[in-house]
Coordinates of C-alpha atoms in Angstrom, one line a residue:
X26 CA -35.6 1.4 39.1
X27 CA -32.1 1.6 40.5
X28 CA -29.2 -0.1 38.1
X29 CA -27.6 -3.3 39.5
X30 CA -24.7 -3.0 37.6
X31 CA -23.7 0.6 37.5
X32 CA -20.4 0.4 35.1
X33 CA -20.1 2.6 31.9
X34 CA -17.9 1.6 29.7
X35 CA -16.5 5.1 27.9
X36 CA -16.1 6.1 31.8
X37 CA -13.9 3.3 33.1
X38 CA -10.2 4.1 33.8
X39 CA -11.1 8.0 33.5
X40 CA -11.8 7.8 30.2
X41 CA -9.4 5.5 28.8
X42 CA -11.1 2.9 27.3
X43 CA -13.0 5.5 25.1
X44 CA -10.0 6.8 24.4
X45 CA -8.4 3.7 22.7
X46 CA -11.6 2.9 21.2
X47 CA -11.5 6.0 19.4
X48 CA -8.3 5.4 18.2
X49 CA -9.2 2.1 16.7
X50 CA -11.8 3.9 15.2
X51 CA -9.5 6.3 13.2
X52 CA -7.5 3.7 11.8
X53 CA -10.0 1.7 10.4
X54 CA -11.8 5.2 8.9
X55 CA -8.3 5.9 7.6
X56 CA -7.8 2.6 6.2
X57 CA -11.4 2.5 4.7
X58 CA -10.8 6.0 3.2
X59 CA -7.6 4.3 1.7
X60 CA -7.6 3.9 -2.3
X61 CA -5.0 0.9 -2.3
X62 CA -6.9 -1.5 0.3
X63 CA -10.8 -2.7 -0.9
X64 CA -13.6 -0.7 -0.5
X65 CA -15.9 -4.1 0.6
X66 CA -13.8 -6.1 2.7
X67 CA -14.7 -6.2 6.8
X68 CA -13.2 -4.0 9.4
X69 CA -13.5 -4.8 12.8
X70 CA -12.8 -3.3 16.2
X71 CA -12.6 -5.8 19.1
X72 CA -13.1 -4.8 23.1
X73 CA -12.1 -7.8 25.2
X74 CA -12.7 -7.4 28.6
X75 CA -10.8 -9.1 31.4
X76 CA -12.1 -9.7 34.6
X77 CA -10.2 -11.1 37.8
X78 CA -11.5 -11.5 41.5
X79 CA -9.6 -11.7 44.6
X80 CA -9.9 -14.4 46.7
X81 CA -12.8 -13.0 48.6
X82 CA -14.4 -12.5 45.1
X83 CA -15.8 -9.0 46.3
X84 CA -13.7 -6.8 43.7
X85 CA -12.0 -7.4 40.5
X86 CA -9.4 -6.5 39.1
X87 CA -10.7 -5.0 34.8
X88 CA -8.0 -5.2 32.0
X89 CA -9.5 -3.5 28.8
X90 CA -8.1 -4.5 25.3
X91 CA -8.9 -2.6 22.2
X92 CA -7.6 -3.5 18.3
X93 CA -8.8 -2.9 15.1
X94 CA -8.7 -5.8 12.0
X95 CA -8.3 -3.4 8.7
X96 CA -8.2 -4.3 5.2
X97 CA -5.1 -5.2 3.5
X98 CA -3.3 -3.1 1.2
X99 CA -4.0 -4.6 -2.4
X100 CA -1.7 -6.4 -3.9
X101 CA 0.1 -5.1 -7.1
X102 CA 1.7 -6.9 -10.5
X103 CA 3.5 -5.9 -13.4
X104 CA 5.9 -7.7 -15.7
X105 CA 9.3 -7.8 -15.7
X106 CA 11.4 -8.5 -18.4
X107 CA 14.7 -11.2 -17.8
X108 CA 17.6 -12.0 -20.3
X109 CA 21.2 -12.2 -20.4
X110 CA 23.7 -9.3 -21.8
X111 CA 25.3 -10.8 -25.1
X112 CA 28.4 -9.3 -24.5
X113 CA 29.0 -9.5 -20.9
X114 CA 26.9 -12.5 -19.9
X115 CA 25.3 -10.5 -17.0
X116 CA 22.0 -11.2 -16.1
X117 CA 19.8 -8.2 -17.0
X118 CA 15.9 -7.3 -15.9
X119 CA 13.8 -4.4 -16.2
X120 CA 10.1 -3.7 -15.9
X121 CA 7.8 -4.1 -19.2
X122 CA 6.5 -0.4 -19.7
X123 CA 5.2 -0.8 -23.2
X124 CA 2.0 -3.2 -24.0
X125 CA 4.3 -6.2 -25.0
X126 CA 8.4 -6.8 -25.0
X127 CA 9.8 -5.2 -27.9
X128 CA 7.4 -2.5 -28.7
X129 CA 8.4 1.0 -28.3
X130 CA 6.1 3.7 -26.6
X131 CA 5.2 7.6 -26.2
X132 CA 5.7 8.3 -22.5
X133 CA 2.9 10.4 -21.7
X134 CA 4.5 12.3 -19.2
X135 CA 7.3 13.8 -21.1
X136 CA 6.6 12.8 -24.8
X137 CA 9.9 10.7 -24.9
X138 CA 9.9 7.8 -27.6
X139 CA 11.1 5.3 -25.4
X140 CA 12.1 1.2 -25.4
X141 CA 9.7 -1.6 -24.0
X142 CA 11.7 -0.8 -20.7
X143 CA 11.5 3.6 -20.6
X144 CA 15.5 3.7 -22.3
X145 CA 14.6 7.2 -24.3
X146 CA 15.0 6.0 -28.0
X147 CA 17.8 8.6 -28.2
X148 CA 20.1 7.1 -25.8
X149 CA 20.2 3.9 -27.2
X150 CA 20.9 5.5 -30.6
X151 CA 23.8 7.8 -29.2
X152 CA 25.6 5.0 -27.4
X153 CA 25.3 2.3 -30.5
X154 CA 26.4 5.3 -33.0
X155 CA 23.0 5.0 -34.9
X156 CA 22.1 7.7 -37.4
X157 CA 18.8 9.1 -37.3
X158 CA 17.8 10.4 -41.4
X159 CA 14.9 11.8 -40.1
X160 CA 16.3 13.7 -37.4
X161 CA 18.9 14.8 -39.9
X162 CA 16.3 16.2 -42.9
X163 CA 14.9 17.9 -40.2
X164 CA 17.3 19.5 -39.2
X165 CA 18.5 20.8 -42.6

């Protein structure tokens, strides 16, 4: 039985089409192999197909379209801290580091004491003229 219709689509345009579908394809592997988007949400690929005839409606002129719907990246927080400078009146904000404002920490990448905000302990103490007794009995 002989084929009415005798178009194949990943042939059209010498290859084209396939071409751009496989391109849609890699982004949304890419984007579904991507740790900051979600593992379950939909991607999609869309092939819209465009189809004009001439006025003697015996050819057509084909327009192809291919694009790819991917995940968002997700979304991020964290919490920053706001206040005002005593002494200058500047308004001042950093990000929270610690668990809650006010509490120091232990930097785990470099074993730093540091502030709520990642000010190593020992700058604050050198600028402000602050004596460390512990520091000192060690030392001795």
């Amino acid at each position: 039985m002989a084929k009415n219709i005798n178009l194949n689509l990943s042939e059209l345009s010498n290859g084209a089409i396939q071409e751009k579908i496989d391109r849609e394809l890699k982004k949304v592997m890419q984007n579904i192999l991507d740790p900051n988007t979600d593992f379950n949400k939909a991607r999609k690929i869309s092939i819209t197909i465009s189809m004009t005839s001439n006025e003697q409606r015996n050819s057509l002129s084909t327009d192809v379209a291919v694009k790819s719907t991917l995940a968002p990246q997700k979304s991020v927080s964290t919490t920053v801290l706001v206040g005002r400078n005593e002494q200058t009146g500047q308004i001042q904000a950093a990000e929270l580091l610690s668990n809650a404002p006010g509490q120091t920490f232990i930097d785990v990448e470099d074993g730093v004491l540091k502030t709520d905000t990642g000010t190593p302990i020992d700058e604050i103490e050198a600028e402000d003229g602050v004596i460390d007794f512990n520091k000192r009995r060690a030392n001795k």
